Amino acid sequence: MDAAVIPAPSVVSDIVPKKKTKNVSKFQKAVRRIKNSSFTKFITGFINKTVQYSWTYGHIAGRLLWVFGCYTIIVALPLAMEIDREQTLMEIQYHERERMMRTKV
């Protein structure tokens, strides 16, 4: 019985030498391969430039929208209100004419 003493599992794992294996999955290898490719560097550079330019163009677009909004408030809305007022006056005149025609007959 003394000769067949089996050590605890933790002791076995300490005694048995471990194989030196890389814990790199196929996915990680593929990612590493893709990350180092020239196409990926090109795409990354393109995205960075696009973001950089979008900030510039975004500011320009924001200013243009602000100017357009001011133009709308100052010019277009009063003009639309004037056109609406004229149309309303024309409708009133039309109804007056209709009423006059009905009363004449």
PDB file of N, CA and C in Angstrom:
ATOM      1  N   MET A   1       0.806  -1.175   0.000  1.00  0.00           N
ATOM      2  CA  MET A   1       0.000   0.000   0.000  1.00  0.00           C
ATOM      3  C   MET A   1       0.854   1.244   0.000  1.00  0.00           C
ATOM      4  N   ASP A   2       1.998   1.165   0.581  1.00  0.00           N
ATOM      5  CA  ASP A   2       2.869   2.334   0.632  1.00  0.00           C
ATOM      6  C   ASP A   2       3.428   2.673  -0.740  1.00  0.00           C
ATOM      7  N   ALA A   3       3.631   1.690  -1.582  1.00  0.00           N
ATOM      8  CA  ALA A   3       4.245   1.922  -2.885  1.00  0.00           C
ATOM      9  C   ALA A   3       3.275   2.554  -3.865  1.00  0.00           C
ATOM     10  N   ALA A   4       1.991   2.418  -3.638  1.00  0.00           N
ATOM     11  CA  ALA A   4       1.007   2.916  -4.589  1.00  0.00           C
ATOM     12  C   ALA A   4       0.389   4.238  -4.136  1.00  0.00           C
ATOM     13  N   VAL A   5       1.166   5.094  -3.533  1.00  0.00           N
ATOM     14  CA  VAL A   5       0.637   6.390  -3.087  1.00  0.00           C
ATOM     15  C   VAL A   5       0.571   7.319  -4.294  1.00  0.00           C
ATOM     16  N   ILE A   6      -0.601   7.821  -4.560  1.00  0.00           N
ATOM     17  CA  ILE A   6      -0.795   8.725  -5.700  1.00  0.00           C
ATOM     18  C   ILE A   6      -0.865  10.144  -5.145  1.00  0.00           C
ATOM     19  N   PRO A   7      -0.024  11.012  -5.628  1.00  0.00           N
ATOM     20  CA  PRO A   7      -0.052  12.386  -5.110  1.00  0.00           C
ATOM     21  C   PRO A   7      -1.324  13.118  -5.555  1.00  0.00           C
ATOM     22  N   ALA A   8      -1.637  14.183  -4.874  1.00  0.00           N
ATOM     23  CA  ALA A   8      -2.819  14.994  -5.201  1.00  0.00           C
ATOM     24  C   ALA A   8      -2.657  15.609  -6.591  1.00  0.00           C
ATOM     25  N   PRO A   9      -3.742  15.910  -7.263  1.00  0.00           N
ATOM     26  CA  PRO A   9      -3.661  16.442  -8.629  1.00  0.00           C
ATOM     27  C   PRO A   9      -2.822  17.714  -8.740  1.00  0.00           C
ATOM     28  N   SER A  10      -2.877  18.597  -7.766  1.00  0.00           N
ATOM     29  CA  SER A  10      -2.098  19.829  -7.853  1.00  0.00           C
ATOM     30  C   SER A  10      -0.610  19.523  -7.820  1.00  0.00           C
ATOM     31  N   VAL A  11      -0.222  18.501  -7.046  1.00  0.00           N
ATOM     32  CA  VAL A  11       1.185  18.121  -6.988  1.00  0.00           C
ATOM     33  C   VAL A  11       1.607  17.514  -8.315  1.00  0.00           C
ATOM     34  N   VAL A  12       0.717  16.729  -8.955  1.00  0.00           N
ATOM     35  CA  VAL A  12       1.038  16.118 -10.243  1.00  0.00           C
ATOM     36  C   VAL A  12       1.273  17.208 -11.278  1.00  0.00           C
ATOM     37  N   SER A  13       0.428  18.228 -11.293  1.00  0.00           N
ATOM     38  CA  SER A  13       0.601  19.277 -12.291  1.00  0.00           C
ATOM     39  C   SER A  13       1.885  20.051 -12.054  1.00  0.00           C
ATOM     40  N   ASP A  14       2.351  20.095 -10.814  1.00  0.00           N
ATOM     41  CA  ASP A  14       3.624  20.756 -10.553  1.00  0.00           C
ATOM     42  C   ASP A  14       4.798  19.883 -10.976  1.00  0.00           C
ATOM     43  N   ILE A  15       4.656  18.566 -10.867  1.00  0.00           N
ATOM     44  CA  ILE A  15       5.761  17.662 -11.176  1.00  0.00           C
ATOM     45  C   ILE A  15       5.899  17.463 -12.682  1.00  0.00           C
ATOM     46  N   VAL A  16       4.781  17.253 -13.390  1.00  0.00           N
ATOM     47  CA  VAL A  16       4.837  16.948 -14.820  1.00  0.00           C
ATOM     48  C   VAL A  16       5.189  18.219 -15.575  1.00  0.00           C
ATOM     49  N   PRO A  17       6.235  18.174 -16.385  1.00  0.00           N
ATOM     50  CA  PRO A  17       6.612  19.381 -17.134  1.00  0.00           C
ATOM     51  C   PRO A  17       5.552  19.705 -18.194  1.00  0.00           C
ATOM     52  N   LYS A  18       5.217  20.978 -18.290  1.00  0.00           N
ATOM     53  CA  LYS A  18       4.196  21.401 -19.239  1.00  0.00           C
ATOM     54  C   LYS A  18       4.829  21.621 -20.601  1.00  0.00           C
ATOM     55  N   LYS A  19       4.060  21.304 -21.623  1.00  0.00           N
ATOM     56  CA  LYS A  19       4.521  21.602 -22.974  1.00  0.00           C
ATOM     57  C   LYS A  19       4.404  23.103 -23.182  1.00  0.00           C
ATOM     58  N   LYS A  20       5.372  23.648 -23.865  1.00  0.00           N
ATOM     59  CA  LYS A  20       5.291  25.070 -24.180  1.00  0.00           C
ATOM     60  C   LYS A  20       4.489  25.209 -25.471  1.00  0.00           C
ATOM     61  N   THR A  21       3.223  25.549 -25.313  1.00  0.00           N
ATOM     62  CA  THR A  21       2.351  25.712 -26.478  1.00  0.00           C
ATOM     63  C   THR A  21       1.860  27.146 -26.510  1.00  0.00           C
ATOM     64  N   LYS A  22       1.697  27.625 -27.709  1.00  0.00           N
ATOM     65  CA  LYS A  22       1.143  28.970 -27.854  1.00  0.00           C
ATOM     66  C   LYS A  22      -0.373  28.836 -27.847  1.00  0.00           C
ATOM     67  N   ASN A  23      -0.990  29.587 -27.002  1.00  0.00           N
ATOM     68  CA  ASN A  23      -2.446  29.561 -26.927  1.00  0.00           C
ATOM     69  C   ASN A  23      -3.027  30.568 -27.922  1.00  0.00           C
ATOM     70  N   VAL A  24      -2.655  30.407 -29.166  1.00  0.00           N
ATOM     71  CA  VAL A  24      -3.137  31.316 -30.200  1.00  0.00           C
ATOM     72  C   VAL A  24      -4.108  30.543 -31.076  1.00  0.00           C
ATOM     73  N   SER A  25      -5.315  31.023 -31.135  1.00  0.00           N
ATOM     74  CA  SER A  25      -6.314  30.334 -31.946  1.00  0.00           C
ATOM     75  C   SER A  25      -6.144  30.713 -33.413  1.00  0.00           C
ATOM     76  N   LYS A  26      -6.853  29.999 -34.270  1.00  0.00           N
ATOM     77  CA  LYS A  26      -6.809  30.310 -35.697  1.00  0.00           C
ATOM     78  C   LYS A  26      -7.330  31.716 -35.952  1.00  0.00           C
ATOM     79  N   PHE A  27      -8.337  32.098 -35.183  1.00  0.00           N
ATOM     80  CA  PHE A  27      -8.904  33.434 -35.351  1.00  0.00           C
ATOM     81  C   PHE A  27      -7.873  34.505 -35.024  1.00  0.00           C
ATOM     82  N   GLN A  28      -7.155  34.314 -33.914  1.00  0.00           N
ATOM     83  CA  GLN A  28      -6.142  35.294 -33.532  1.00  0.00           C
ATOM     84  C   GLN A  28      -5.029  35.363 -34.570  1.00  0.00           C
ATOM     85  N   LYS A  29      -4.659  34.220 -35.136  1.00  0.00           N
ATOM     86  CA  LYS A  29      -3.642  34.215 -36.190  1.00  0.00           C
ATOM     87  C   LYS A  29      -4.134  34.971 -37.410  1.00  0.00           C
ATOM     88  N   ALA A  30      -5.392  34.737 -37.771  1.00  0.00           N
ATOM     89  CA  ALA A  30      -5.960  35.430 -38.934  1.00  0.00           C
ATOM     90  C   ALA A  30      -6.016  36.932 -38.691  1.00  0.00           C
ATOM     91  N   VAL A  31      -6.403  37.316 -37.484  1.00  0.00           N
ATOM     92  CA  VAL A  31      -6.463  38.746 -37.160  1.00  0.00           C
ATOM     93  C   VAL A  31      -5.079  39.360 -37.245  1.00  0.00           C
ATOM     94  N   ARG A  32      -4.090  38.664 -36.730  1.00  0.00           N
ATOM     95  CA  ARG A  32      -2.723  39.166 -36.770  1.00  0.00           C
ATOM     96  C   ARG A  32      -2.238  39.293 -38.211  1.00  0.00           C
ATOM     97  N   ARG A  33      -2.586  38.315 -39.043  1.00  0.00           N
ATOM     98  CA  ARG A  33      -2.176  38.333 -40.447  1.00  0.00           C
ATOM     99  C   ARG A  33      -2.840  39.498 -41.182  1.00  0.00           C
ATOM    100  N   ILE A  34      -4.144  39.681 -40.912  1.00  0.00           N
ATOM    101  CA  ILE A  34      -4.881  40.758 -41.583  1.00  0.00           C
ATOM    102  C   ILE A  34      -4.401  42.119 -41.095  1.00  0.00           C
ATOM    103  N   LYS A  35      -4.106  42.218 -39.806  1.00  0.00           N
ATOM    104  CA  LYS A  35      -3.698  43.494 -39.238  1.00  0.00           C
ATOM    105  C   LYS A  35      -2.406  44.002 -39.871  1.00  0.00           C
ATOM    106  N   ASN A  36      -1.528  43.099 -40.243  1.00  0.00           N
ATOM    107  CA  ASN A  36      -0.235  43.496 -40.791  1.00  0.00           C
ATOM    108  C   ASN A  36      -0.232  43.631 -42.309  1.00  0.00           C
ATOM    109  N   SER A  37      -1.373  43.429 -42.967  1.00  0.00           N
ATOM    110  CA  SER A  37      -1.384  43.490 -44.428  1.00  0.00           C
ATOM    111  C   SER A  37      -1.402  44.943 -44.900  1.00  0.00           C
ATOM    112  N   SER A  38      -0.912  45.161 -46.106  1.00  0.00           N
ATOM    113  CA  SER A  38      -0.860  46.520 -46.652  1.00  0.00           C
ATOM    114  C   SER A  38      -2.267  47.039 -46.947  1.00  0.00           C
ATOM    115  N   PHE A  39      -3.167  46.146 -47.325  1.00  0.00           N
ATOM    116  CA  PHE A  39      -4.544  46.561 -47.597  1.00  0.00           C
ATOM    117  C   PHE A  39      -5.190  47.132 -46.337  1.00  0.00           C
ATOM    118  N   THR A  40      -4.965  46.471 -45.198  1.00  0.00           N
ATOM    119  CA  THR A  40      -5.531  46.951 -43.937  1.00  0.00           C
ATOM    120  C   THR A  40      -4.945  48.304 -43.576  1.00  0.00           C
ATOM    121  N   LYS A  41      -3.650  48.472 -43.812  1.00  0.00           N
ATOM    122  CA  LYS A  41      -3.030  49.771 -43.530  1.00  0.00           C
ATOM    123  C   LYS A  41      -3.622  50.847 -44.429  1.00  0.00           C
ATOM    124  N   PHE A  42      -3.883  50.503 -45.691  1.00  0.00           N
ATOM    125  CA  PHE A  42      -4.492  51.453 -46.623  1.00  0.00           C
ATOM    126  C   PHE A  42      -5.891  51.845 -46.153  1.00  0.00           C
ATOM    127  N   ILE A  43      -6.692  50.843 -45.779  1.00  0.00           N
ATOM    128  CA  ILE A  43      -8.059  51.109 -45.320  1.00  0.00           C
ATOM    129  C   ILE A  43      -8.044  51.942 -44.041  1.00  0.00           C
ATOM    130  N   THR A  44      -7.152  51.611 -43.112  1.00  0.00           N
ATOM    131  CA  THR A  44      -7.059  52.358 -41.863  1.00  0.00           C
ATOM    132  C   THR A  44      -6.699  53.809 -42.138  1.00  0.00           C
ATOM    133  N   GLY A  45      -5.716  54.028 -43.012  1.00  0.00           N
ATOM    134  CA  GLY A  45      -5.344  55.392 -43.382  1.00  0.00           C
ATOM    135  C   GLY A  45      -6.492  56.134 -44.033  1.00  0.00           C
ATOM    136  N   PHE A  46      -7.226  55.436 -44.896  1.00  0.00           N
ATOM    137  CA  PHE A  46      -8.373  56.046 -45.574  1.00  0.00           C
ATOM    138  C   PHE A  46      -9.436  56.471 -44.566  1.00  0.00           C
ATOM    139  N   ILE A  47      -9.716  55.590 -43.601  1.00  0.00           N
ATOM    140  CA  ILE A  47     -10.724  55.912 -42.581  1.00  0.00           C
ATOM    141  C   ILE A  47     -10.265  57.097 -41.741  1.00  0.00           C
ATOM    142  N   ASN A  48      -8.987  57.109 -41.362  1.00  0.00           N
ATOM    143  CA  ASN A  48      -8.476  58.220 -40.561  1.00  0.00           C
ATOM    144  C   ASN A  48      -8.589  59.539 -41.315  1.00  0.00           C
ATOM    145  N   LYS A  49      -8.229  59.536 -42.607  1.00  0.00           N
ATOM    146  CA  LYS A  49      -8.335  60.757 -43.417  1.00  0.00           C
ATOM    147  C   LYS A  49      -9.792  61.188 -43.554  1.00  0.00           C
ATOM    148  N   THR A  50     -10.678  60.207 -43.752  1.00  0.00           N
ATOM    149  CA  THR A  50     -12.099  60.531 -43.897  1.00  0.00           C
ATOM    150  C   THR A  50     -12.629  61.189 -42.632  1.00  0.00           C
ATOM    151  N   VAL A  51     -12.271  60.649 -41.487  1.00  0.00           N
ATOM    152  CA  VAL A  51     -12.721  61.232 -40.218  1.00  0.00           C
ATOM    153  C   VAL A  51     -12.149  62.632 -40.053  1.00  0.00           C
ATOM    154  N   GLN A  52     -10.868  62.783 -40.396  1.00  0.00           N
ATOM    155  CA  GLN A  52     -10.221  64.087 -40.271  1.00  0.00           C
ATOM    156  C   GLN A  52     -10.916  65.119 -41.161  1.00  0.00           C
ATOM    157  N   TYR A  53     -11.188  64.748 -42.416  1.00  0.00           N
ATOM    158  CA  TYR A  53     -11.846  65.676 -43.329  1.00  0.00           C
ATOM    159  C   TYR A  53     -13.297  65.901 -42.939  1.00  0.00           C
ATOM    160  N   SER A  54     -13.935  64.888 -42.372  1.00  0.00           N
ATOM    161  CA  SER A  54     -15.346  65.049 -42.012  1.00  0.00           C
ATOM    162  C   SER A  54     -15.507  66.108 -40.936  1.00  0.00           C
ATOM    163  N   TRP A  55     -14.519  66.238 -40.052  1.00  0.00           N
ATOM    164  CA  TRP A  55     -14.593  67.304 -39.060  1.00  0.00           C
ATOM    165  C   TRP A  55     -14.571  68.654 -39.757  1.00  0.00           C
ATOM    166  N   THR A  56     -13.654  68.813 -40.724  1.00  0.00           N
ATOM    167  CA  THR A  56     -13.548  70.078 -41.444  1.00  0.00           C
ATOM    168  C   THR A  56     -14.828  70.353 -42.216  1.00  0.00           C
ATOM    169  N   TYR A  57     -15.261  69.362 -42.993  1.00  0.00           N
ATOM    170  CA  TYR A  57     -16.470  69.552 -43.786  1.00  0.00           C
ATOM    171  C   TYR A  57     -17.701  69.655 -42.901  1.00  0.00           C
ATOM    172  N   GLY A  58     -17.667  69.018 -41.757  1.00  0.00           N
ATOM    173  CA  GLY A  58     -18.783  69.126 -40.822  1.00  0.00           C
ATOM    174  C   GLY A  58     -18.946  70.549 -40.315  1.00  0.00           C
ATOM    175  N   HIS A  59     -17.817  71.214 -40.019  1.00  0.00           N
ATOM    176  CA  HIS A  59     -17.887  72.608 -39.580  1.00  0.00           C
ATOM    177  C   HIS A  59     -18.420  73.494 -40.699  1.00  0.00           C
ATOM    178  N   ILE A  60     -17.947  73.247 -41.920  1.00  0.00           N
ATOM    179  CA  ILE A  60     -18.418  74.037 -43.063  1.00  0.00           C
ATOM    180  C   ILE A  60     -19.914  73.810 -43.272  1.00  0.00           C
ATOM    181  N   ALA A  61     -20.326  72.549 -43.224  1.00  0.00           N
ATOM    182  CA  ALA A  61     -21.750  72.236 -43.409  1.00  0.00           C
ATOM    183  C   ALA A  61     -22.587  72.865 -42.297  1.00  0.00           C
ATOM    184  N   GLY A  62     -22.073  72.844 -41.077  1.00  0.00           N
ATOM    185  CA  GLY A  62     -22.790  73.464 -39.964  1.00  0.00           C
ATOM    186  C   GLY A  62     -22.972  74.954 -40.174  1.00  0.00           C
ATOM    187  N   ARG A  63     -21.913  75.615 -40.650  1.00  0.00           N
ATOM    188  CA  ARG A  63     -22.014  77.052 -40.917  1.00  0.00           C
ATOM    189  C   ARG A  63     -23.020  77.327 -42.027  1.00  0.00           C
ATOM    190  N   LEU A  64     -22.971  76.502 -43.087  1.00  0.00           N
ATOM    191  CA  LEU A  64     -23.914  76.695 -44.192  1.00  0.00           C
ATOM    192  C   LEU A  64     -25.355  76.498 -43.728  1.00  0.00           C
ATOM    193  N   LEU A  65     -25.574  75.487 -42.884  1.00  0.00           N
ATOM    194  CA  LEU A  65     -26.924  75.272 -42.357  1.00  0.00           C
ATOM    195  C   LEU A  65     -27.376  76.443 -41.492  1.00  0.00           C
ATOM    196  N   TRP A  66     -26.446  77.001 -40.717  1.00  0.00           N
ATOM    197  CA  TRP A  66     -26.769  78.151 -39.875  1.00  0.00           C
ATOM    198  C   TRP A  66     -27.165  79.340 -40.749  1.00  0.00           C
ATOM    199  N   VAL A  67     -26.385  79.594 -41.813  1.00  0.00           N
ATOM    200  CA  VAL A  67     -26.695  80.695 -42.734  1.00  0.00           C
ATOM    201  C   VAL A  67     -28.041  80.450 -43.408  1.00  0.00           C
ATOM    202  N   PHE A  68     -28.281  79.218 -43.846  1.00  0.00           N
ATOM    203  CA  PHE A  68     -29.549  78.892 -44.491  1.00  0.00           C
ATOM    204  C   PHE A  68     -30.715  79.083 -43.522  1.00  0.00           C
ATOM    205  N   GLY A  69     -30.520  78.706 -42.267  1.00  0.00           N
ATOM    206  CA  GLY A  69     -31.565  78.900 -41.264  1.00  0.00           C
ATOM    207  C   GLY A  69     -31.869  80.372 -41.042  1.00  0.00           C
ATOM    208  N   CYS A  70     -30.808  81.194 -40.971  1.00  0.00           N
ATOM    209  CA  CYS A  70     -31.017  82.637 -40.817  1.00  0.00           C
ATOM    210  C   CYS A  70     -31.749  83.201 -42.025  1.00  0.00           C
ATOM    211  N   TYR A  71     -31.352  82.777 -43.219  1.00  0.00           N
ATOM    212  CA  TYR A  71     -32.017  83.237 -44.445  1.00  0.00           C
ATOM    213  C   TYR A  71     -33.497  82.856 -44.418  1.00  0.00           C
ATOM    214  N   THR A  72     -33.768  81.642 -43.973  1.00  0.00           N
ATOM    215  CA  THR A  72     -35.155  81.180 -43.916  1.00  0.00           C
ATOM    216  C   THR A  72     -35.973  82.045 -42.968  1.00  0.00           C
ATOM    217  N   ILE A  73     -35.411  82.334 -41.809  1.00  0.00           N
ATOM    218  CA  ILE A  73     -36.148  83.117 -40.819  1.00  0.00           C
ATOM    219  C   ILE A  73     -36.335  84.557 -41.285  1.00  0.00           C
ATOM    220  N   ILE A  74     -35.293  85.145 -41.889  1.00  0.00           N
ATOM    221  CA  ILE A  74     -35.346  86.560 -42.252  1.00  0.00           C
ATOM    222  C   ILE A  74     -36.119  86.799 -43.546  1.00  0.00           C
ATOM    223  N   VAL A  75     -35.945  85.933 -44.545  1.00  0.00           N
ATOM    224  CA  VAL A  75     -36.504  86.200 -45.874  1.00  0.00           C
ATOM    225  C   VAL A  75     -37.677  85.288 -46.202  1.00  0.00           C
ATOM    226  N   ALA A  76     -37.472  83.988 -46.116  1.00  0.00           N
ATOM    227  CA  ALA A  76     -38.458  83.051 -46.661  1.00  0.00           C
ATOM    228  C   ALA A  76     -39.754  83.014 -45.852  1.00  0.00           C
ATOM    229  N   LEU A  77     -39.667  83.020 -44.527  1.00  0.00           N
ATOM    230  CA  LEU A  77     -40.896  82.951 -43.731  1.00  0.00           C
ATOM    231  C   LEU A  77     -41.782  84.187 -43.902  1.00  0.00           C
ATOM    232  N   PRO A  78     -41.227  85.410 -43.817  1.00  0.00           N
ATOM    233  CA  PRO A  78     -42.095  86.570 -44.081  1.00  0.00           C
ATOM    234  C   PRO A  78     -42.679  86.563 -45.490  1.00  0.00           C
ATOM    235  N   LEU A  79     -41.889  86.101 -46.470  1.00  0.00           N
ATOM    236  CA  LEU A  79     -42.389  86.023 -47.841  1.00  0.00           C
ATOM    237  C   LEU A  79     -43.549  85.033 -47.931  1.00  0.00           C
ATOM    238  N   ALA A  80     -43.391  83.893 -47.280  1.00  0.00           N
ATOM    239  CA  ALA A  80     -44.468  82.902 -47.281  1.00  0.00           C
ATOM    240  C   ALA A  80     -45.708  83.448 -46.583  1.00  0.00           C
ATOM    241  N   MET A  81     -45.498  84.197 -45.500  1.00  0.00           N
ATOM    242  CA  MET A  81     -46.640  84.782 -44.800  1.00  0.00           C
ATOM    243  C   MET A  81     -47.336  85.822 -45.675  1.00  0.00           C
ATOM    244  N   GLU A  82     -46.568  86.602 -46.440  1.00  0.00           N
ATOM    245  CA  GLU A  82     -47.150  87.600 -47.342  1.00  0.00           C
ATOM    246  C   GLU A  82     -47.965  86.929 -48.439  1.00  0.00           C
ATOM    247  N   ILE A  83     -47.418  85.865 -49.018  1.00  0.00           N
ATOM    248  CA  ILE A  83     -48.140  85.129 -50.059  1.00  0.00           C
ATOM    249  C   ILE A  83     -49.428  84.554 -49.489  1.00  0.00           C
ATOM    250  N   ASP A  84     -49.348  84.019 -48.274  1.00  0.00           N
ATOM    251  CA  ASP A  84     -50.537  83.457 -47.641  1.00  0.00           C
ATOM    252  C   ASP A  84     -51.573  84.550 -47.389  1.00  0.00           C
ATOM    253  N   ARG A  85     -51.110  85.737 -46.982  1.00  0.00           N
ATOM    254  CA  ARG A  85     -52.026  86.855 -46.724  1.00  0.00           C
ATOM    255  C   ARG A  85     -52.721  87.278 -48.014  1.00  0.00           C
ATOM    256  N   GLU A  86     -51.937  87.361 -49.112  1.00  0.00           N
ATOM    257  CA  GLU A  86     -52.529  87.733 -50.400  1.00  0.00           C
ATOM    258  C   GLU A  86     -53.555  86.696 -50.850  1.00  0.00           C
ATOM    259  N   GLN A  87     -53.226  85.438 -50.666  1.00  0.00           N
ATOM    260  CA  GLN A  87     -54.165  84.383 -51.057  1.00  0.00           C
ATOM    261  C   GLN A  87     -55.447  84.478 -50.233  1.00  0.00           C
ATOM    262  N   THR A  88     -55.282  84.763 -48.947  1.00  0.00           N
ATOM    263  CA  THR A  88     -56.455  84.901 -48.088  1.00  0.00           C
ATOM    264  C   THR A  88     -57.322  86.072 -48.551  1.00  0.00           C
ATOM    265  N   LEU A  89     -56.679  87.204 -48.910  1.00  0.00           N
ATOM    266  CA  LEU A  89     -57.434  88.353 -49.409  1.00  0.00           C
ATOM    267  C   LEU A  89     -58.158  88.011 -50.705  1.00  0.00           C
ATOM    268  N   MET A  90     -57.484  87.259 -51.587  1.00  0.00           N
ATOM    269  CA  MET A  90     -58.123  86.863 -52.842  1.00  0.00           C
ATOM    270  C   MET A  90     -59.327  85.962 -52.581  1.00  0.00           C
ATOM    271  N   GLU A  91     -59.201  85.063 -51.615  1.00  0.00           N
ATOM    272  CA  GLU A  91     -60.331  84.193 -51.279  1.00  0.00           C
ATOM    273  C   GLU A  91     -61.495  85.006 -50.720  1.00  0.00           C
ATOM    274  N   ILE A  92     -61.166  85.999 -49.886  1.00  0.00           N
ATOM    275  CA  ILE A  92     -62.222  86.844 -49.320  1.00  0.00           C
ATOM    276  C   ILE A  92     -62.934  87.600 -50.440  1.00  0.00           C
ATOM    277  N   GLN A  93     -62.132  88.155 -51.380  1.00  0.00           N
ATOM    278  CA  GLN A  93     -62.737  88.876 -52.503  1.00  0.00           C
ATOM    279  C   GLN A  93     -63.602  87.946 -53.350  1.00  0.00           C
ATOM    280  N   TYR A  94     -63.147  86.728 -53.564  1.00  0.00           N
ATOM    281  CA  TYR A  94     -63.914  85.760 -54.349  1.00  0.00           C
ATOM    282  C   TYR A  94     -65.250  85.463 -53.676  1.00  0.00           C
ATOM    283  N   HIS A  95     -65.207  85.248 -52.373  1.00  0.00           N
ATOM    284  CA  HIS A  95     -66.440  84.958 -51.642  1.00  0.00           C
ATOM    285  C   HIS A  95     -67.382  86.172 -51.660  1.00  0.00           C
ATOM    286  N   GLU A  96     -66.794  87.370 -51.596  1.00  0.00           N
ATOM    287  CA  GLU A  96     -67.620  88.581 -51.676  1.00  0.00           C
ATOM    288  C   GLU A  96     -68.305  88.673 -53.037  1.00  0.00           C
ATOM    289  N   ARG A  97     -67.541  88.405 -54.107  1.00  0.00           N
ATOM    290  CA  ARG A  97     -68.120  88.421 -55.452  1.00  0.00           C
ATOM    291  C   ARG A  97     -69.240  87.392 -55.575  1.00  0.00           C
ATOM    292  N   GLU A  98     -68.988  86.198 -55.051  1.00  0.00           N
ATOM    293  CA  GLU A  98     -70.010  85.143 -55.090  1.00  0.00           C
ATOM    294  C   GLU A  98     -71.278  85.593 -54.368  1.00  0.00           C
ATOM    295  N   ARG A  99     -71.102  86.225 -53.218  1.00  0.00           N
ATOM    296  CA  ARG A  99     -72.250  86.683 -52.431  1.00  0.00           C
ATOM    297  C   ARG A  99     -73.018  87.775 -53.181  1.00  0.00           C
ATOM    298  N   MET A 100     -72.231  88.673 -53.806  1.00  0.00           N
ATOM    299  CA  MET A 100     -72.873  89.753 -54.566  1.00  0.00           C
ATOM    300  C   MET A 100     -73.658  89.190 -55.752  1.00  0.00           C
ATOM    301  N   MET A 101     -73.083  88.180 -56.426  1.00  0.00           N
ATOM    302  CA  MET A 101     -73.768  87.583 -57.576  1.00  0.00           C
ATOM    303  C   MET A 101     -75.056  86.893 -57.135  1.00  0.00           C
ATOM    304  N   ARG A 102     -75.014  86.250 -55.979  1.00  0.00           N
ATOM    305  CA  ARG A 102     -76.205  85.560 -55.487  1.00  0.00           C
ATOM    306  C   ARG A 102     -77.296  86.555 -55.097  1.00  0.00           C
ATOM    307  N   THR A 103     -76.884  87.672 -54.526  1.00  0.00           N
ATOM    308  CA  THR A 103     -77.892  88.654 -54.102  1.00  0.00           C
ATOM    309  C   THR A 103     -78.506  89.390 -55.292  1.00  0.00           C
ATOM    310  N   LYS A 104     -77.741  89.554 -56.403  1.00  0.00           N
ATOM    311  CA  LYS A 104     -78.264  90.227 -57.587  1.00  0.00           C
ATOM    312  C   LYS A 104     -79.316  89.390 -58.280  1.00  0.00           C
ATOM    313  N   VAL A 105     -79.133  88.101 -58.265  1.00  0.00           N
ATOM    314  CA  VAL A 105     -80.055  87.226 -59.004  1.00  0.00           C
ATOM    315  C   VAL A 105     -81.300  87.002 -58.261  1.00  0.00           C
TER     316      VAL A 105
END
